[in-house]
Short mmCIF file of C-alpha atoms in Angstrom, two decimals:
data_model
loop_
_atom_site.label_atom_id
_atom_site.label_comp_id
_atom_site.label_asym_id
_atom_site.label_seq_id
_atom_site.Cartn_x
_atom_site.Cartn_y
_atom_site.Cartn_z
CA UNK U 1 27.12 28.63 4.25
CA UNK U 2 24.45 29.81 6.24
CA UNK U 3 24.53 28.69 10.43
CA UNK U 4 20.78 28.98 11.73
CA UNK U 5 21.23 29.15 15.73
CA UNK U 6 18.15 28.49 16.97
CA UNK U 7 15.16 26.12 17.79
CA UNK U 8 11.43 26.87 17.41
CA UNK U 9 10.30 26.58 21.24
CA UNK U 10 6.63 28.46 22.55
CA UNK U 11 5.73 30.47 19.60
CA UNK U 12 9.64 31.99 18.68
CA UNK U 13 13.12 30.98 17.80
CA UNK U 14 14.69 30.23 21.05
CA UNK U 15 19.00 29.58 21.59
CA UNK U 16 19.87 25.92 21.95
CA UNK U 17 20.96 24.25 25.23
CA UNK U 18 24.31 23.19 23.77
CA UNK U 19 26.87 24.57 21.37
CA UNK U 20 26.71 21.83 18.83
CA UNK U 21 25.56 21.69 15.71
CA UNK U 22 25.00 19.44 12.61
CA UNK U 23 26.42 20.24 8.97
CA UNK U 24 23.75 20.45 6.27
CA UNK U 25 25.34 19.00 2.91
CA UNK U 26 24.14 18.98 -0.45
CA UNK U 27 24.76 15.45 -1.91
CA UNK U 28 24.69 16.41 -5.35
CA UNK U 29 28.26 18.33 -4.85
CA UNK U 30 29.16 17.15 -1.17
CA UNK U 31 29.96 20.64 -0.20
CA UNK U 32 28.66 21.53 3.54
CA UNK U 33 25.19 24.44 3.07
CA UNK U 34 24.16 25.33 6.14
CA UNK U 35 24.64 24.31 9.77
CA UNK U 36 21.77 23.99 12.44
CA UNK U 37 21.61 23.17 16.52
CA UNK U 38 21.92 19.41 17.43
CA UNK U 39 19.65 20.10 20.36
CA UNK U 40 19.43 17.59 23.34
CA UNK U 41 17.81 16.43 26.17
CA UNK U 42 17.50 20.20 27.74
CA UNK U 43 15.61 21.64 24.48
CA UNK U 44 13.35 18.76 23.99
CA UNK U 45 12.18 19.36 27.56
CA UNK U 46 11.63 22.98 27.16
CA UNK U 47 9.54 21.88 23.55
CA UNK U 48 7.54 19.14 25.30
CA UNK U 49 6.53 21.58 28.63
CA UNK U 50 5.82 24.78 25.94
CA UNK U 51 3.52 22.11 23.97
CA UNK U 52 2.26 20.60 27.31
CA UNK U 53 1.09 24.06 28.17
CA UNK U 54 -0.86 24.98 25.21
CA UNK U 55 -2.41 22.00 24.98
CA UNK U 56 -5.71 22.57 27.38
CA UNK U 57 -6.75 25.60 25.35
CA UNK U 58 -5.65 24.43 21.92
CA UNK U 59 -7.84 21.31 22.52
CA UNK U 60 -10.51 23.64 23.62
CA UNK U 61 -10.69 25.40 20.78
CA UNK U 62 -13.31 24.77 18.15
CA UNK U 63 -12.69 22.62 15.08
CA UNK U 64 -14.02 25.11 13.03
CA UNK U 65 -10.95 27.92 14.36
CA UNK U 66 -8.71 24.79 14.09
CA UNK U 67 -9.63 24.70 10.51
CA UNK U 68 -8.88 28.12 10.01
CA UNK U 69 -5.59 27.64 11.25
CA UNK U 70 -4.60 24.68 9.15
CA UNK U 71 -5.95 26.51 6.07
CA UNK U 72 -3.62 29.72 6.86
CA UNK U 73 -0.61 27.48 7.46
CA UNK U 74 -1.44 25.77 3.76
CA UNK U 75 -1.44 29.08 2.12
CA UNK U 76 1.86 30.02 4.21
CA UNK U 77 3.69 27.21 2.60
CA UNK U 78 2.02 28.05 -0.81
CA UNK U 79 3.65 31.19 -0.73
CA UNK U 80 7.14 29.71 0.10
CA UNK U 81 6.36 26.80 -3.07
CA UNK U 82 9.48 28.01 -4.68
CA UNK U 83 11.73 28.10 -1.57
CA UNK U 84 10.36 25.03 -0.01
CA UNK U 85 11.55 23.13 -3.31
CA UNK U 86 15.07 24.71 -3.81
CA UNK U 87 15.42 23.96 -0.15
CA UNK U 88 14.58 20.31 -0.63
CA UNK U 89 17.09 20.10 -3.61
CA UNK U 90 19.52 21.64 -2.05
CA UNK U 91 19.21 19.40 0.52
CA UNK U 92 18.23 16.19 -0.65
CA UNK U 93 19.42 16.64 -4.03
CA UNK U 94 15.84 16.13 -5.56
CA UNK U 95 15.92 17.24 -9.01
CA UNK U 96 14.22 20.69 -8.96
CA UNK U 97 10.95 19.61 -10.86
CA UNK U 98 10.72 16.78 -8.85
CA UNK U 99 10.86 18.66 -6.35
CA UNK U 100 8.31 21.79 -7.45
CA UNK U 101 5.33 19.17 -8.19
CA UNK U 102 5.80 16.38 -5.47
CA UNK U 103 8.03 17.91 -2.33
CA UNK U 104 6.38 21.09 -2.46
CA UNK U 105 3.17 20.20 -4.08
CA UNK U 106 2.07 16.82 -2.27
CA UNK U 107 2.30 18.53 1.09
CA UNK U 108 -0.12 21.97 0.00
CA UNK U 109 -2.95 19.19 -0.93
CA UNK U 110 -2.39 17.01 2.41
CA UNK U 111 -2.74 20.25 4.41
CA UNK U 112 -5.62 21.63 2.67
CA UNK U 113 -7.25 17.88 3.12
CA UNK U 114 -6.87 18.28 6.93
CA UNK U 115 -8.10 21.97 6.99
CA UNK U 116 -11.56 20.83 5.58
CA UNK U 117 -11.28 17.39 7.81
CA UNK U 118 -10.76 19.95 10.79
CA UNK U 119 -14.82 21.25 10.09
CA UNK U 120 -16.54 18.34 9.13
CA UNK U 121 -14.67 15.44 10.88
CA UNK U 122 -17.52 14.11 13.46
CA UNK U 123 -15.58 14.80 16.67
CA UNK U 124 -18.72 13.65 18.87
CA UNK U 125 -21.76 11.38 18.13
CA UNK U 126 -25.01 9.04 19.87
CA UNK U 127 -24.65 5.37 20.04
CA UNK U 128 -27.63 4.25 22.42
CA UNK U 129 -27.30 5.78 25.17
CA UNK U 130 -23.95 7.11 25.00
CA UNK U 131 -22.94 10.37 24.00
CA UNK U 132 -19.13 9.07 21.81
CA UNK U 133 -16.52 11.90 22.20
CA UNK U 134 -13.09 11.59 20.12
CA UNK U 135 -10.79 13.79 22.07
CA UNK U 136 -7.15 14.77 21.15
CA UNK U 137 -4.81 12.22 22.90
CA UNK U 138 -2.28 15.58 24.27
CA UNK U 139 1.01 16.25 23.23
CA UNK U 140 2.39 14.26 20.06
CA UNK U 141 6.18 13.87 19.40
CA UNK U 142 6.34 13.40 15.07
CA UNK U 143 10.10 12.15 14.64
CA UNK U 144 9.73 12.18 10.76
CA UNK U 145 12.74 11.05 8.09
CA UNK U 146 14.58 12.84 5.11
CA UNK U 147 13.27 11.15 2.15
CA UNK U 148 10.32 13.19 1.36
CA UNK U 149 10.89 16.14 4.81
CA UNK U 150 8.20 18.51 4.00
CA UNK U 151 5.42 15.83 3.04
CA UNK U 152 5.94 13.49 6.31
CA UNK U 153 6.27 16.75 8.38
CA UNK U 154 2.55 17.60 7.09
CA UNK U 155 1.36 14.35 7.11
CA UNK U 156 2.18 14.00 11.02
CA UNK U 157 1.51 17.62 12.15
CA UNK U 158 -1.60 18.64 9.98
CA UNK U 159 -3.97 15.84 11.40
CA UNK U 160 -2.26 15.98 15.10
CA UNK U 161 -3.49 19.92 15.05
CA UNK U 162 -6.71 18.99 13.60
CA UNK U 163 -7.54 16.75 15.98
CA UNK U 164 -6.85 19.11 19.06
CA UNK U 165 -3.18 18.17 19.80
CA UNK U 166 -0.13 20.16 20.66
CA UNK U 167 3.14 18.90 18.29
CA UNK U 168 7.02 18.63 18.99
CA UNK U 169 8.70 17.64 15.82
CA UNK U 170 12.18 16.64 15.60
CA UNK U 171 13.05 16.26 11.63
CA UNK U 172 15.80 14.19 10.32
CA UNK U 173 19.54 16.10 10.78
CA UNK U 174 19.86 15.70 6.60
CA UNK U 175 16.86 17.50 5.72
CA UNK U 176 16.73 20.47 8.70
CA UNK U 177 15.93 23.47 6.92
CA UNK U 178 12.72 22.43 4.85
CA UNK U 179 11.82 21.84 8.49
CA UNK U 180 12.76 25.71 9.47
CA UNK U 181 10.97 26.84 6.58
CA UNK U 182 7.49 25.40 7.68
CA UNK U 183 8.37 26.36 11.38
CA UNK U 184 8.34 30.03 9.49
CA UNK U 185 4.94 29.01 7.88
CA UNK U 186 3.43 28.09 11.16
CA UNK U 187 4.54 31.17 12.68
CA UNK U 188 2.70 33.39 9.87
CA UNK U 189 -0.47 31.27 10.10
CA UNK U 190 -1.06 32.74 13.69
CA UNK U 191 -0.96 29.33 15.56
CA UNK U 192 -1.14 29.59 19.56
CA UNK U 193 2.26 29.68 20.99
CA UNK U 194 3.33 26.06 22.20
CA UNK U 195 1.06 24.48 19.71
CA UNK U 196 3.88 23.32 17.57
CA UNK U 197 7.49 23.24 18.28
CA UNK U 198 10.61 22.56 16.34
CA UNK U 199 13.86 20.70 17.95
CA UNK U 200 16.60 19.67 15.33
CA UNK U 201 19.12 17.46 16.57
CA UNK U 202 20.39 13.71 15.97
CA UNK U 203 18.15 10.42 16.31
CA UNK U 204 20.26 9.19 19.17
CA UNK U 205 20.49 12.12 21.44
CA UNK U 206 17.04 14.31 20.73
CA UNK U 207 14.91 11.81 18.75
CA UNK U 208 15.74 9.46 21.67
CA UNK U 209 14.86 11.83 24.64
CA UNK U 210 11.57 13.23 22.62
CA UNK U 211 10.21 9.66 22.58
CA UNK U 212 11.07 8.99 26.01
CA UNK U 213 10.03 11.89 27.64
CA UNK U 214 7.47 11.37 30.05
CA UNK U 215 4.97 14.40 29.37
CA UNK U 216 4.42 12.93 25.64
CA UNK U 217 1.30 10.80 24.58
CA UNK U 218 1.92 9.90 21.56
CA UNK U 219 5.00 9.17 19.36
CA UNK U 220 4.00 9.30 15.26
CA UNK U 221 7.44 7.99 13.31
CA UNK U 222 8.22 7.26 10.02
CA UNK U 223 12.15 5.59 9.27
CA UNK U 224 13.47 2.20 9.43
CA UNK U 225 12.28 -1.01 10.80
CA UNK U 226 15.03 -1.13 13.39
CA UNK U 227 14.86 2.20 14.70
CA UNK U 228 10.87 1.79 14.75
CA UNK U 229 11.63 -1.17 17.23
CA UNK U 230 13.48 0.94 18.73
CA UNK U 231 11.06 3.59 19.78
CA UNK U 232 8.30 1.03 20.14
CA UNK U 233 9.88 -0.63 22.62
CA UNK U 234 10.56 3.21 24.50
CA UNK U 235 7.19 4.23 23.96
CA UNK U 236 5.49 0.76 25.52
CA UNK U 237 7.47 0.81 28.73
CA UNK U 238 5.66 3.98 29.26
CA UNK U 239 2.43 2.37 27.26
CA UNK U 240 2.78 5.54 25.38
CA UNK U 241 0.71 5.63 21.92
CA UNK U 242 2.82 5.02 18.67
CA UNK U 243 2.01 5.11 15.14
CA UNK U 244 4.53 4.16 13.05
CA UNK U 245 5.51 3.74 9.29
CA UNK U 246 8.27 1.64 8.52
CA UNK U 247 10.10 -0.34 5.60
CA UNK U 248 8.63 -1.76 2.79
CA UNK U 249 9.39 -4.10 -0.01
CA UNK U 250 6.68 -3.74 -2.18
CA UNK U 251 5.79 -5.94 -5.03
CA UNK U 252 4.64 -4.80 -8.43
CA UNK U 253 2.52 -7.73 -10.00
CA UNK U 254 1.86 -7.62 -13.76
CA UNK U 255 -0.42 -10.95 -14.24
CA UNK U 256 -0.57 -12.16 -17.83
CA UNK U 257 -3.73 -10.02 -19.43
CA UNK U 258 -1.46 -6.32 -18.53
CA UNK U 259 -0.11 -3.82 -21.04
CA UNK U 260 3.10 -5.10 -20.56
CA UNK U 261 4.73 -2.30 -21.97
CA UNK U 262 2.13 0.42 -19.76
CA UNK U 263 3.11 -1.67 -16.37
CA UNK U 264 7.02 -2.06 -16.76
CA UNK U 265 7.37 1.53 -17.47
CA UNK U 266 5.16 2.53 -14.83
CA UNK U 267 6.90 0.12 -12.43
CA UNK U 268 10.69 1.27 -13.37
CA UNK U 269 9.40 5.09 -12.93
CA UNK U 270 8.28 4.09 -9.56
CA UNK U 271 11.48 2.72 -8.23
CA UNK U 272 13.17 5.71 -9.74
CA UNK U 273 11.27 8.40 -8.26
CA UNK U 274 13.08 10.01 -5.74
CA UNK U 275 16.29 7.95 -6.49
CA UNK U 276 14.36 5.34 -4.74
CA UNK U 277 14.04 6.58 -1.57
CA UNK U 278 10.63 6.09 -0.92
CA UNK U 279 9.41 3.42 1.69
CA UNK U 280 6.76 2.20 -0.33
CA UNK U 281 8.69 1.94 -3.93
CA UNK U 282 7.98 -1.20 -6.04
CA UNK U 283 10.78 -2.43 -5.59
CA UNK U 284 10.09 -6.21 -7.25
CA UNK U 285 8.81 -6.58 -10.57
CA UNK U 286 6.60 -10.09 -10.33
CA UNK U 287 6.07 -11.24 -14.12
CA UNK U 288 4.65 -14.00 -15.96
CA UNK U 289 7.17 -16.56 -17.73
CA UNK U 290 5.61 -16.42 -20.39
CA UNK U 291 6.40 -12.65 -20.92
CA UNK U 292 9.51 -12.20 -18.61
CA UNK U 293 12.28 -11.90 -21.32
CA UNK U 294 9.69 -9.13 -23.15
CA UNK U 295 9.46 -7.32 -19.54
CA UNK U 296 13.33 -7.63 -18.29
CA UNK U 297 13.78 -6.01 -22.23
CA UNK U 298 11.02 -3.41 -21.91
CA UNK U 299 12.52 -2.62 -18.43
CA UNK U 300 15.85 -2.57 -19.50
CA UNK U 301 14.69 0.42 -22.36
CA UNK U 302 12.82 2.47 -19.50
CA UNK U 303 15.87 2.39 -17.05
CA UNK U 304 18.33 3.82 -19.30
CA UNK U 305 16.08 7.15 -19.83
CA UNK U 306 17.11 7.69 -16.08
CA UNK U 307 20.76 9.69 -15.97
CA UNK U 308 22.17 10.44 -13.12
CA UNK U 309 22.74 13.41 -12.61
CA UNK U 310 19.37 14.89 -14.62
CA UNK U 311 16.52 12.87 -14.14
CA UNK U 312 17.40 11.32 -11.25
CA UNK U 313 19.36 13.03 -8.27
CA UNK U 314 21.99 11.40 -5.85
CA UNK U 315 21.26 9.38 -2.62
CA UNK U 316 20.74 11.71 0.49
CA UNK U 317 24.31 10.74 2.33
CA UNK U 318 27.77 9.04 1.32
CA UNK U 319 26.41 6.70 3.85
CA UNK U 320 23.45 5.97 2.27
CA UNK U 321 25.76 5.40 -1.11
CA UNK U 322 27.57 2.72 0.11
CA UNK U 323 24.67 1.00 1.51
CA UNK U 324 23.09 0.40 -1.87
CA UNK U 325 25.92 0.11 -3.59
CA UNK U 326 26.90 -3.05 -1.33
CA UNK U 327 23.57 -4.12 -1.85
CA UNK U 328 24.08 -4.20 -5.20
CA UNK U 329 27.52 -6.23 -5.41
CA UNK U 330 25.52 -8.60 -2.91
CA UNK U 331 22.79 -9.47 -5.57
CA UNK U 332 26.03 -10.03 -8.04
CA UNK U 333 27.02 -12.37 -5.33
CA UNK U 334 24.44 -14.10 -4.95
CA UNK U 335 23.64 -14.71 -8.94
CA UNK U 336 21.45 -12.69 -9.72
CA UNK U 337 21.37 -11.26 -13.65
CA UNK U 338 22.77 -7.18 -13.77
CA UNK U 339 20.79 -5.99 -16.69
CA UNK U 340 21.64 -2.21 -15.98
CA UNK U 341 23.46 -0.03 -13.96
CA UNK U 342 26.14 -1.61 -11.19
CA UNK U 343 28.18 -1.33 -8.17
CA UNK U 344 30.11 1.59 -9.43
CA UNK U 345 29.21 5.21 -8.95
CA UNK U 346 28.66 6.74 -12.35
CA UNK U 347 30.01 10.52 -11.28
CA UNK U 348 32.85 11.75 -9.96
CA UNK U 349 30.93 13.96 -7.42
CA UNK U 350 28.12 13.86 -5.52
CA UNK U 351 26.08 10.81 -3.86
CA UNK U 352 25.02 9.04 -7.34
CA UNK U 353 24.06 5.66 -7.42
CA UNK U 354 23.19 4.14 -11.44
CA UNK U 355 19.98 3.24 -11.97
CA UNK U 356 20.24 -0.56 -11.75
CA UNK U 357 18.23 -3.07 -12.57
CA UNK U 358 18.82 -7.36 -11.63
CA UNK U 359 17.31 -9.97 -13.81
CA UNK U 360 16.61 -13.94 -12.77
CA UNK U 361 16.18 -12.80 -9.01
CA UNK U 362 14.86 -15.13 -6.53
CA UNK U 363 12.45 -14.55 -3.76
CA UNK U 364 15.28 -15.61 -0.81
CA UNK U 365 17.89 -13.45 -2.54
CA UNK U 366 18.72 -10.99 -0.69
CA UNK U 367 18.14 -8.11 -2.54
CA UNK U 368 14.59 -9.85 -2.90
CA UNK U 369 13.83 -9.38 0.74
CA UNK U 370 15.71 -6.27 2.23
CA UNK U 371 14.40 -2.86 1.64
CA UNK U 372 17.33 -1.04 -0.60
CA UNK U 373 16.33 2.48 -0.64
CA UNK U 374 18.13 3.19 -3.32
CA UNK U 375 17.75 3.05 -7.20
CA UNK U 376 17.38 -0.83 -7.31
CA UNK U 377 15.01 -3.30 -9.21
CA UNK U 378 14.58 -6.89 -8.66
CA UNK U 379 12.59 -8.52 -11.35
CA UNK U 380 10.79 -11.73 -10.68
CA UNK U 381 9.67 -14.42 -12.20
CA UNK U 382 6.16 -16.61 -11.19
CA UNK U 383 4.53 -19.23 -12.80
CA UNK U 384 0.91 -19.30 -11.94
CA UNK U 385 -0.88 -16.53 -9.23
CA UNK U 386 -0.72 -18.95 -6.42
CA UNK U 387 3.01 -18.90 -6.69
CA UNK U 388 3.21 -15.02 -7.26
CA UNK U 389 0.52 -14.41 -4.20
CA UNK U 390 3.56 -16.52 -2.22
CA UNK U 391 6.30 -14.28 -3.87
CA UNK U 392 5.00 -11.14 -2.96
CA UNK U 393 3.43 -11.87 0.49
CA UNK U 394 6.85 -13.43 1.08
CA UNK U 395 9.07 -11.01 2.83
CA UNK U 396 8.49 -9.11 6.62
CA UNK U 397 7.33 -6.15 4.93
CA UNK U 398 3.73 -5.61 3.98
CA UNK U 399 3.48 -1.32 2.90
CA UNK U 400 2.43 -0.52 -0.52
CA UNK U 401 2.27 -2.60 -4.13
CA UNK U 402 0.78 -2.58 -7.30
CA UNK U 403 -1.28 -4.77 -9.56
CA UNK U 404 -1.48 -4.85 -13.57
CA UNK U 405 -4.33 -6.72 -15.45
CA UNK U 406 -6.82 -6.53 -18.41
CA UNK U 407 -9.68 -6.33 -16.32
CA UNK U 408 -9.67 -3.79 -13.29
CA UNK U 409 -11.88 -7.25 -11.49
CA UNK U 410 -8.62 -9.62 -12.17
CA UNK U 411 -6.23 -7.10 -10.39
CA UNK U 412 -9.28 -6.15 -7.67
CA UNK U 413 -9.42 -10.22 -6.75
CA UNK U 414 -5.63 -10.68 -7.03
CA UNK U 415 -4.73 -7.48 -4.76
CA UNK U 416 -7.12 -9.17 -1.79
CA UNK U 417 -4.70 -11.57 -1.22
CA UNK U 418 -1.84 -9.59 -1.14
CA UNK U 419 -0.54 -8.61 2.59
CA UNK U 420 -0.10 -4.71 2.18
CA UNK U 421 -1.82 -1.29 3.18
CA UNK U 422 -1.85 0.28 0.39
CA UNK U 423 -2.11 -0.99 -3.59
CA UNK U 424 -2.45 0.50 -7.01
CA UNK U 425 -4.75 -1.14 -9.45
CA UNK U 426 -3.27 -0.73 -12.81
CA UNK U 427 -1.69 2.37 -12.16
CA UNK U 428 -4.93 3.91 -9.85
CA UNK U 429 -3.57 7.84 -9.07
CA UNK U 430 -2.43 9.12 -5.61
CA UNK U 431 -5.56 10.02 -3.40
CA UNK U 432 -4.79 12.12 -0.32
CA UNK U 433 -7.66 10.83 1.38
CA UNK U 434 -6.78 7.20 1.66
CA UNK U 435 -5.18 5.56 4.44
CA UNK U 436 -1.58 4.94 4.20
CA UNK U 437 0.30 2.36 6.41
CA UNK U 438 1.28 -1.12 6.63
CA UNK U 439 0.98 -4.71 7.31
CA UNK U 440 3.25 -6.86 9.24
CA UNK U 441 6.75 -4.79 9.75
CA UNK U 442 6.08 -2.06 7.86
CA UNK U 443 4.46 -0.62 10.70
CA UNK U 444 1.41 0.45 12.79
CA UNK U 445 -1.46 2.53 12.31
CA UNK U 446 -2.10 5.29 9.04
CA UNK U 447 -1.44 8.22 7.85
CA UNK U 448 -3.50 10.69 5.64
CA UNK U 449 -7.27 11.12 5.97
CA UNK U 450 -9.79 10.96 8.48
CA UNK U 451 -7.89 7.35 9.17
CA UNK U 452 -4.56 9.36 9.45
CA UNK U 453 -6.38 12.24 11.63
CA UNK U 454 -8.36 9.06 13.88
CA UNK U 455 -4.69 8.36 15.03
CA UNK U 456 -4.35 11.57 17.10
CA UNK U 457 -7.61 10.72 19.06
CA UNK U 458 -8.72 9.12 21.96
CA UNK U 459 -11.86 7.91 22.87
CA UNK U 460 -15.04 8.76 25.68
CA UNK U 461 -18.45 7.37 26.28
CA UNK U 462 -20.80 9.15 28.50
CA UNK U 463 -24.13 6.93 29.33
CA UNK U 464 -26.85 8.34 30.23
#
């Protein structure tokens, strides 16, 4: 076990306030890793003053040198590739190749995306008679979560120090050390001391005095609904800035015309990536009667390629274990047709949930309208588009989906009714580019992008 005893604070690895600290475990054999600092109120502060510090002359400086920085700070993290993901799976419990191409990989082509955004983002430009400036809005507190560390760490930080802004980033106490490691990164890069700064420590304590403090402008989180409310609500009695990225319950709709067989195996591998801890997972399966029996058999075949174990890794926490699993007896409960998997862990050891997958689910079910974050999939049946448009706009949630027709037109029209940020037309690939975010409680504002980087920036007009 390795005990790390210090936080990232103006430019090097500063003692923390207190003398407590939080255990690092690997879910995939419970035993404890590592131990970091749970910082508190008296670290954030020194964090927030080092980044209010640096922020006139880090705002100062030109794109083009900010651009130079975020390009160093990719190729930092390039060189760590192999240490970043062993990290993550040691302690999220990713399977390592998951974690080499997606954890490690996803976050080198977001940063490179905001180096070149850095030098040719249009930071000023001539409406009328008004010179527009789009300044950096100061000193931005990213409180990011443990289901994908190093990719929401770079997708908060990377367009906040593109934009001008000075960071404090408080990670999530499961996944600290993928954290450290890009501290390390920023370090090599060469960035100005105080531009970013690293606090570890627990939601309630440091998460909670980061949002509130009064020398921060703008709070970017990604979590839960509740805890989003949460720091909403702390953030507008200050009418402090927030962007935030929330739950999801996404809906997968495969209308009649699909390959059935191309969508339902694209769908299950979508719930299963990451054990399903991923916000905007597809996490209901809307299909035709005509062809649901075909799909729920087609789905049944592609779950069962998933063991625990190998393909797929365990949930991040014993916590987060017995929240799916009761979500799982609950759709039993509530009548729902188990098809796969269950309400029983399938090893011994280690945070594994089965793949599982519920048959003859209805939309007010609740495992039909809750976000599960776990290995789960709730297949639907609709009986004409009007009643699947109702089905999938039908829960609080509005992040992600995906649609699956013959004609790339028939999924274009049907996906412009849907209430969501961000949807995949038969199986359209990951762009970095594109906004990410969501409708209703899923959240406010994007990520990723110039969209993601417009989010860090404030607006002037000069007339003259």
């Amino acid at each position: 076990m390795k005990v790390h005893d210090g936080m990232y604070i103006d430019g090097r690895w500063t003692p923390a306030a207190g003398p407590e600290s939080i255990a690092v475990v690997n879910p995939a054999d419970e035993q404890v890793i590592a131990r970091v600092p749970a910082g508190d109120a008296g670290d954030v502060d020194a964090a927030v003053r080092a980044a209010r510090a640096a922020f006139p002359a880090w705002a100062a400086t030109p794109p083009a040198e900010r651009a130079a920085k975020l390009t160093a700070l990719r190729d930092a993290l390039a060189a760590r590739k192999d240490e970043i993901a062993e990290t993550v799976t040691a302690e999220l419990g990713s399977p390592l190749a998951f974690s080499q191409r997606v954890h490690a990989g996803l976050p080198l082509l977001v940063a490179g995306s905001y180096a070149e955004l850095a030098a040719s983002y249009r930071f000023e430009e001539t409406i009328g008679n008004s010179t527009v400036l789009m300044e950096p809005v100061g000193v931005v507190a990213a409180i990011t979560p443990w289901n994908f560390p190093l990719h929401q760490i770079v997708a908060k930080v990377a367009p906040a120090l593109a934009a001008g802004c000075t960071v404090v980033l408080k990670p999530a106490e499961d996944t600290p050390l993928t954290a450290r490691l890009f501290a390390e990164a920023v370090h090599e890069a060469g960035l100005p001391a105080g531009v970013f700064n690293l606090v570890t420590g627990l939601g309630p304590v440091a998460g909670q005095a980061l949002a509130a403090h009064d020398d921060v402008d703008l709070v970017s989180f990604t979590g839960s609904t509740a805890v989003g409310r949460q720091i909403g609500a702390t953030a507008g009695g200050a009418v402090k800035r927030v962007a935030l990225e929330l739950g999801g319950k996404s809906a997968n709709v495969i209308l009649p015309s699909a390959d059935l067989e191309k969508a339902v195996k694209a769908g299950v591998a979508d719930v299963m990536a990451n054990s399903g801890q991923k916000c905007s997972a597809w996490t209901r399966m809307l299909v035709h009667k005509d062809r649901y029996e075909e799909a729920v058999a087609l789905a049944a075949a592609a779950i069962a390629a998933y063991a625990p174990g190998e393909r797929i890794g365990p949930l991040v926490n014993a916590e987060q274990q017995q929240r799916v699993l009761a979500y799982i007896r609950k759709g039993i409960a509530e009548g729902a047709r188990l098809v796969a998997g269950g309400p029983e862990a399938p090893l011994e050891t280690g945070y594994y949930v089965s793949p599982t997958l519920f048959a003859d689910v209805t939309p007010e079910m609740t495992i039909a309208q809750e976000e599960i974050f776990g290995p789960v999939l709730a297949m639907i049946e609709y009986a004409d588009e009007d009643e699947a448009v109702r089905i999938a706009n039908g829960t609080v949630y509005g992040l992600a989906g995906g649609v699956w027709a013959g004609e790339e037109a028939e999924a274009i029209a049907f996906a412009r009714r849907m209430d969501a940020g961000q949807i995949d037309i038969n199986g359209g690939r990951f762009n970095p580019l594109a906004p990410f975010g969501g409708y209703k409680q899923s959240g406010v504002g994007r990520e990723l992008g110039p969209h993601g980087l417009a989010e860090y920036l404030q607006t002037k007009s000069l007339q003259h």
